[in-house]
């Protein structure tokens, strides 16, 4: 519904199930809309603490990766017996 034009969205939100809308005139002809039923999706969201922890892990993970990359760039490898 969010992608519809504001006038169309307003019309659809005002409809009650199984009742047709008033006829709408378009250049191509006349249209009547009817809402069959309203369903609200049941979202399975993780708990708030899990989301918080995931965001923290992501932030610190990227910081750790950048630090590791810096360390690799400046690393000096020494082999025993070589100078």
PDB file of C-alpha atoms in Angstrom:
ATOM      1  CA  UNK A   1       0.000   0.000   0.000  1.00  0.00           C
ATOM      2  CA  UNK A   2       2.895   2.362   0.726  1.00  0.00           C
ATOM      3  CA  UNK A   3       3.859   2.394  -2.975  1.00  0.00           C
ATOM      4  CA  UNK A   4       0.443   3.590  -4.146  1.00  0.00           C
ATOM      5  CA  UNK A   5      -0.482   7.169  -4.983  1.00  0.00           C
ATOM      6  CA  UNK A   6      -1.792   9.055  -1.920  1.00  0.00           C
ATOM      7  CA  UNK A   7      -5.346   9.253  -3.305  1.00  0.00           C
ATOM      8  CA  UNK A   8      -5.451   5.516  -4.037  1.00  0.00           C
ATOM      9  CA  UNK A   9      -3.961   4.683  -0.630  1.00  0.00           C
ATOM     10  CA  UNK A  10      -6.577   6.857   1.111  1.00  0.00           C
ATOM     11  CA  UNK A  11      -9.349   5.141  -0.835  1.00  0.00           C
ATOM     12  CA  UNK A  12      -8.106   1.625  -0.029  1.00  0.00           C
ATOM     13  CA  UNK A  13      -7.639   2.399   3.661  1.00  0.00           C
ATOM     14  CA  UNK A  14     -11.204   3.711   3.873  1.00  0.00           C
ATOM     15  CA  UNK A  15     -12.738   0.525   2.424  1.00  0.00           C
ATOM     16  CA  UNK A  16     -14.363  -2.117   4.593  1.00  0.00           C
ATOM     17  CA  UNK A  17     -14.126  -5.786   3.593  1.00  0.00           C
ATOM     18  CA  UNK A  18     -16.667  -7.063   1.053  1.00  0.00           C
ATOM     19  CA  UNK A  19     -18.008  -3.578   0.253  1.00  0.00           C
ATOM     20  CA  UNK A  20     -17.296  -2.041  -3.179  1.00  0.00           C
ATOM     21  CA  UNK A  21     -15.934   1.480  -3.513  1.00  0.00           C
ATOM     22  CA  UNK A  22     -17.686   4.282  -5.315  1.00  0.00           C
ATOM     23  CA  UNK A  23     -17.077   4.119  -9.089  1.00  0.00           C
ATOM     24  CA  UNK A  24     -13.916   5.915 -10.212  1.00  0.00           C
ATOM     25  CA  UNK A  25     -13.724   7.469 -13.676  1.00  0.00           C
ATOM     26  CA  UNK A  26     -10.490   7.060 -15.623  1.00  0.00           C
ATOM     27  CA  UNK A  27      -9.651   7.822 -19.248  1.00  0.00           C
ATOM     28  CA  UNK A  28      -9.805   4.078 -19.959  1.00  0.00           C
ATOM     29  CA  UNK A  29     -13.169   3.576 -18.254  1.00  0.00           C
ATOM     30  CA  UNK A  30     -14.829   3.274 -14.861  1.00  0.00           C
ATOM     31  CA  UNK A  31     -13.291   1.271 -12.023  1.00  0.00           C
ATOM     32  CA  UNK A  32     -14.732  -0.042  -8.767  1.00  0.00           C
ATOM     33  CA  UNK A  33     -12.473  -1.475  -6.075  1.00  0.00           C
ATOM     34  CA  UNK A  34     -13.348  -3.965  -3.369  1.00  0.00           C
ATOM     35  CA  UNK A  35     -11.356  -5.142  -0.391  1.00  0.00           C
ATOM     36  CA  UNK A  36     -11.706  -8.889   0.213  1.00  0.00           C
ATOM     37  CA  UNK A  37      -9.985  -9.100   3.604  1.00  0.00           C
ATOM     38  CA  UNK A  38      -7.326  -7.414   5.700  1.00  0.00           C
ATOM     39  CA  UNK A  39      -4.331  -9.443   6.840  1.00  0.00           C
ATOM     40  CA  UNK A  40      -1.511  -8.175   8.983  1.00  0.00           C
ATOM     41  CA  UNK A  41       1.720 -10.186   8.647  1.00  0.00           C
ATOM     42  CA  UNK A  42       3.101 -11.737  11.813  1.00  0.00           C
ATOM     43  CA  UNK A  43       6.769 -10.806  11.943  1.00  0.00           C
ATOM     44  CA  UNK A  44       9.169 -13.035  13.832  1.00  0.00           C
ATOM     45  CA  UNK A  45      11.633 -10.501  15.179  1.00  0.00           C
ATOM     46  CA  UNK A  46      14.586 -11.562  17.321  1.00  0.00           C
ATOM     47  CA  UNK A  47      14.663 -10.223  20.884  1.00  0.00           C
ATOM     48  CA  UNK A  48      15.912  -6.653  21.359  1.00  0.00           C
ATOM     49  CA  UNK A  49      19.045  -7.833  23.202  1.00  0.00           C
ATOM     50  CA  UNK A  50      19.987 -10.141  20.295  1.00  0.00           C
ATOM     51  CA  UNK A  51      19.681  -7.248  17.827  1.00  0.00           C
ATOM     52  CA  UNK A  52      21.758  -5.020  20.114  1.00  0.00           C
ATOM     53  CA  UNK A  53      24.459  -7.674  20.412  1.00  0.00           C
ATOM     54  CA  UNK A  54      24.490  -8.243  16.650  1.00  0.00           C
ATOM     55  CA  UNK A  55      25.044  -4.507  16.022  1.00  0.00           C
ATOM     56  CA  UNK A  56      27.846  -4.383  18.592  1.00  0.00           C
ATOM     57  CA  UNK A  57      29.494  -7.480  17.089  1.00  0.00           C
ATOM     58  CA  UNK A  58      29.283  -5.964  13.615  1.00  0.00           C
ATOM     59  CA  UNK A  59      30.822  -2.661  14.751  1.00  0.00           C
ATOM     60  CA  UNK A  60      33.658  -4.246  16.726  1.00  0.00           C
ATOM     61  CA  UNK A  61      34.217  -6.877  14.042  1.00  0.00           C
ATOM     62  CA  UNK A  62      34.885  -4.240  11.404  1.00  0.00           C
ATOM     63  CA  UNK A  63      37.160  -2.337  13.807  1.00  0.00           C
ATOM     64  CA  UNK A  64      39.092  -5.528  14.511  1.00  0.00           C
ATOM     65  CA  UNK A  65      39.438  -6.289  10.799  1.00  0.00           C
ATOM     66  CA  UNK A  66      40.829  -2.807  10.108  1.00  0.00           C
ATOM     67  CA  UNK A  67      43.288  -3.099  12.996  1.00  0.00           C
ATOM     68  CA  UNK A  68      44.426  -6.523  11.798  1.00  0.00           C
ATOM     69  CA  UNK A  69      44.939  -5.147   8.282  1.00  0.00           C
ATOM     70  CA  UNK A  70      47.070  -2.289   9.677  1.00  0.00           C
ATOM     71  CA  UNK A  71      49.131  -4.770  11.689  1.00  0.00           C
ATOM     72  CA  UNK A  72      49.725  -6.948   8.619  1.00  0.00           C
ATOM     73  CA  UNK A  73      50.907  -3.960   6.579  1.00  0.00           C
ATOM     74  CA  UNK A  74      53.501  -2.997   9.182  1.00  0.00           C
ATOM     75  CA  UNK A  75      54.536  -6.513  10.175  1.00  0.00           C
ATOM     76  CA  UNK A  76      58.156  -7.554   9.880  1.00  0.00           C
ATOM     77  CA  UNK A  77      58.755 -11.272   9.607  1.00  0.00           C
ATOM     78  CA  UNK A  78      62.056 -12.522  10.994  1.00  0.00           C
ATOM     79  CA  UNK A  79      63.313 -16.032  10.461  1.00  0.00           C
ATOM     80  CA  UNK A  80      65.736 -17.597  12.954  1.00  0.00           C
ATOM     81  CA  UNK A  81      69.319 -17.547  11.673  1.00  0.00           C
ATOM     82  CA  UNK A  82      68.745 -14.690   9.215  1.00  0.00           C
ATOM     83  CA  UNK A  83      69.521 -11.061   9.852  1.00  0.00           C
TER      84      UNK A  83
END
